[in-house]
Amino acid sequence: MEINWITLIGLVAATFTTIAFVPQAIKTIRTRNTRDLSLAMYIILSTGVILWLIYGIFINDLPVILANAITSVFIISILILKIKYK
Amino acid sequence: MEINWITLIGLVAATFTTIAFVPQAIKTIRTRNTRDLSLAMYIILSTGVILWLIYGIFINDLPVILANAITSVFIISILILKIKYK
C-alpha cells in the first residue's frame, strides 16, 4: 500500500488542530482560572466549529465531521468553564 | 448567479474559525497577562496551522491557504506573547 505523503500532511495537520485544545481544557479544569481567556474567541470559535460540523455533514466528509465533532467538545467545554468561572 | 448555500456555510465556518483568534490576540496585547493560556495549546495549534498551510500549498487550494495563512499570524502572535509574558 502506497502512502500519499500530501494526504499524510493533511491528516497530521487535522490531528494537531484537533488535539491542541486538550491541554487548554485540562489546564482550565484544573486551575478554574479563565481571566486571560477571551470569551469572544471561544464564542466565535464554537460557532465556527459547529458550522464546520454542519458543513461536513452536508458534504458527507468523514474527516471534516470527525475533526470538528471532537474539537467542538473541547472548545465548548472551555467556553462553559469561561462563562462559569469568569 | 446562484449561490450554493452549502458552500456558503463552509465559507462562514472558515471565516469564523479564522477571525476567532483576533479578540484573544487583542486581549493579550492589551493586558500582557498570559497566565491562564496553555502554552502547549498554542505550540500544537501553531504547528497544526502551519501544516494546514503547507497542505493547502501542495493541493493548491486557495481557501485553505488563505484561511491558514491569516490564522497563523494571530496564533503565532499569541504564542510569542505567551512565551514573552509568562
Short mmCIF file of C-alpha atoms in Angstrom, two decimals:
data_model
loop_
_atom_site.label_atom_id
_atom_site.label_comp_id
_atom_site.label_asym_id
_atom_site.label_seq_id
_atom_site.Cartn_x
_atom_site.Cartn_y
_atom_site.Cartn_z
CA MET A 1 0.00 0.00 0.00
CA GLU A 2 1.42 3.33 -1.05
CA ILE A 3 1.02 6.25 1.32
CA ASN A 4 0.30 9.62 -0.24
CA TRP A 5 2.50 11.95 1.77
CA ILE A 6 0.48 15.06 0.91
CA THR A 7 -2.63 13.40 2.41
CA LEU A 8 -0.45 12.44 5.38
CA ILE A 9 0.46 16.13 5.96
CA GLY A 10 -3.27 16.96 5.89
CA LEU A 11 -4.08 14.20 8.39
CA VAL A 12 -1.28 15.26 10.76
CA ALA A 13 -2.45 18.91 10.43
CA ALA A 14 -6.05 17.89 11.27
CA THR A 15 -4.86 15.83 14.26
CA PHE A 16 -2.77 18.74 15.61
CA THR A 17 -5.52 21.38 15.28
CA THR A 18 -7.96 18.93 16.91
CA ILE A 19 -5.86 17.88 19.94
CA ALA A 20 -4.44 21.40 20.50
CA PHE A 21 -7.41 22.34 22.72
CA VAL A 22 -6.95 19.37 25.08
CA PRO A 23 -4.11 20.95 27.16
CA GLN A 24 -6.11 24.22 27.45
CA ALA A 25 -9.21 22.30 28.60
CA ILE A 26 -7.14 20.34 31.17
CA LYS A 27 -5.39 23.49 32.41
CA THR A 28 -8.70 25.36 32.78
CA ILE A 29 -10.46 22.43 34.51
CA ARG A 30 -7.54 22.16 36.99
CA THR A 31 -6.97 25.84 37.77
CA ARG A 32 -10.52 27.18 37.22
CA ASN A 33 -8.78 30.43 36.21
CA THR A 34 -10.17 31.87 33.00
CA ARG A 35 -9.34 35.58 33.37
CA ASP A 36 -6.84 35.67 30.48
CA LEU A 37 -9.03 33.67 28.09
CA SER A 38 -11.04 35.70 25.57
CA LEU A 39 -14.77 34.99 25.86
CA ALA A 40 -15.30 36.38 22.34
CA MET A 41 -12.70 33.94 20.96
CA TYR A 42 -14.47 30.91 22.41
CA ILE A 43 -17.94 32.09 21.32
CA ILE A 44 -16.77 32.73 17.72
CA LEU A 45 -14.68 29.54 17.62
CA SER A 46 -17.54 27.36 18.98
CA THR A 47 -19.90 28.81 16.36
CA GLY A 48 -17.29 28.27 13.61
CA VAL A 49 -16.56 24.67 14.57
CA ILE A 50 -20.30 23.82 14.77
CA LEU A 51 -20.74 25.36 11.29
CA TRP A 52 -17.78 23.25 10.04
CA LEU A 53 -19.52 20.18 11.52
CA ILE A 54 -22.81 21.04 9.75
CA TYR A 55 -20.83 21.66 6.53
CA GLY A 56 -19.08 18.27 6.92
CA ILE A 57 -22.45 16.51 7.36
CA PHE A 58 -23.85 18.22 4.22
CA ILE A 59 -20.82 17.37 2.04
CA ASN A 60 -20.67 13.92 3.71
CA ASP A 61 -16.93 14.22 4.51
CA LEU A 62 -15.94 11.95 7.40
CA PRO A 63 -12.60 13.67 8.28
CA VAL A 64 -14.32 17.10 8.45
CA ILE A 65 -17.16 15.62 10.55
CA LEU A 66 -14.82 13.73 12.93
CA ALA A 67 -12.25 16.51 13.43
CA ASN A 68 -14.92 19.14 14.15
CA ALA A 69 -17.10 16.88 16.30
CA ILE A 70 -14.09 16.14 18.56
CA THR A 71 -12.80 19.75 18.54
CA SER A 72 -16.26 21.13 19.41
CA VAL A 73 -16.35 19.04 22.63
CA PHE A 74 -13.10 20.63 23.88
CA ILE A 75 -13.87 24.18 22.74
CA ILE A 76 -17.42 24.20 24.12
CA SER A 77 -16.06 22.77 27.42
CA ILE A 78 -13.58 25.67 27.64
CA LEU A 79 -16.39 28.14 26.75
CA ILE A 80 -18.62 26.73 29.54
CA LEU A 81 -15.71 26.99 32.03
CA LYS A 82 -15.04 30.58 30.90
CA ILE A 83 -18.70 31.53 31.49
CA LYS A 84 -18.83 29.63 34.83
CA TYR A 85 -15.55 30.89 36.32
CA LYS A 86 -15.21 34.38 34.83
CA MET B 1 -25.69 33.88 -10.26
CA GLU B 2 -26.92 31.13 -8.00
CA ILE B 3 -25.40 30.84 -4.53
CA ASN B 4 -24.75 27.34 -3.24
CA TRP B 5 -25.83 27.57 0.41
CA ILE B 6 -23.74 24.55 1.48
CA THR B 7 -20.61 26.30 0.18
CA LEU B 8 -21.82 29.43 1.97
CA ILE B 9 -21.94 27.51 5.30
CA GLY B 10 -18.35 26.38 4.67
CA LEU B 11 -17.20 29.92 3.91
CA VAL B 12 -18.90 31.33 7.01
CA ALA B 13 -17.37 28.48 9.09
CA ALA B 14 -13.88 29.26 7.70
CA THR B 15 -14.33 32.98 8.39
CA PHE B 16 -15.43 32.32 12.00
CA THR B 17 -12.57 29.92 12.84
CA THR B 18 -10.11 32.38 11.24
CA ILE B 19 -11.26 35.59 12.99
CA ALA B 20 -11.88 33.85 16.35
CA PHE B 21 -8.26 34.39 17.43
CA VAL B 22 -8.37 38.18 16.85
CA PRO B 23 -10.12 39.05 20.17
CA GLN B 24 -7.68 36.78 22.07
CA ALA B 25 -4.68 38.46 20.38
CA ILE B 26 -6.08 41.95 21.17
CA LYS B 27 -6.85 41.00 24.80
CA THR B 28 -3.36 39.53 25.30
CA ILE B 29 -1.59 42.50 23.64
CA ARG B 30 -3.58 44.89 25.87
CA THR B 31 -3.31 43.09 29.22
CA ARG B 32 0.03 41.27 28.73
CA ASN B 33 -1.44 38.63 31.03
CA THR B 34 -0.99 35.11 29.68
CA ARG B 35 -1.09 33.02 32.88
CA ASP B 36 -4.34 31.21 32.01
CA LEU B 37 -3.35 30.49 28.38
CA SER B 38 -2.00 27.00 27.70
CA LEU B 39 1.50 27.13 26.15
CA ALA B 40 1.04 23.56 24.86
CA MET B 41 -2.18 24.57 23.09
CA TYR B 42 -0.50 27.40 21.19
CA ILE B 43 2.56 25.31 20.27
CA ILE B 44 0.40 22.43 18.95
CA LEU B 45 -2.06 24.81 17.23
CA SER B 46 0.74 26.83 15.55
CA THR B 47 2.31 23.61 14.25
CA GLY B 48 -1.08 22.35 13.04
CA VAL B 49 -2.00 25.57 11.25
CA ILE B 50 1.43 25.73 9.52
CA LEU B 51 0.95 22.11 8.40
CA TRP B 52 -2.52 23.05 7.06
CA LEU B 53 -0.87 25.93 5.16
CA ILE B 54 1.76 23.58 3.66
CA TYR B 55 -1.04 21.11 2.81
CA GLY B 56 -3.03 23.91 1.14
CA ILE B 57 0.00 24.91 -0.95
CA PHE B 58 0.53 21.29 -2.07
CA ILE B 59 -3.12 20.72 -3.03
CA ASN B 60 -3.21 24.27 -4.47
CA ASP B 61 -6.41 25.20 -2.58
CA LEU B 62 -6.73 28.97 -2.16
CA PRO B 63 -9.34 28.95 0.69
CA VAL B 64 -7.17 26.53 2.75
CA ILE B 65 -4.05 28.62 2.04
CA LEU B 66 -5.74 31.97 2.84
CA ALA B 67 -7.58 30.84 5.99
CA ASN B 68 -4.47 29.22 7.48
CA ALA B 69 -2.05 31.98 6.44
CA ILE B 70 -4.25 34.55 8.23
CA THR B 71 -4.94 32.32 11.26
CA SER B 72 -1.23 31.53 11.68
CA VAL B 73 -0.41 35.25 12.09
CA PHE B 74 -2.81 35.57 15.04
CA ILE B 75 -1.95 32.25 16.69
CA ILE B 76 1.83 32.73 16.40
CA SER B 77 1.41 36.28 17.79
CA ILE B 78 -0.42 34.85 20.84
CA LEU B 79 2.29 32.15 21.18
CA ILE B 80 5.07 34.80 21.15
CA LEU B 81 3.18 36.86 23.78
CA LYS B 82 2.71 33.73 25.91
CA ILE B 83 6.47 32.99 25.78
CA LYS B 84 7.39 36.66 26.37
CA TYR B 85 5.00 37.40 29.27
CA LYS B 86 4.72 34.04 31.02
#
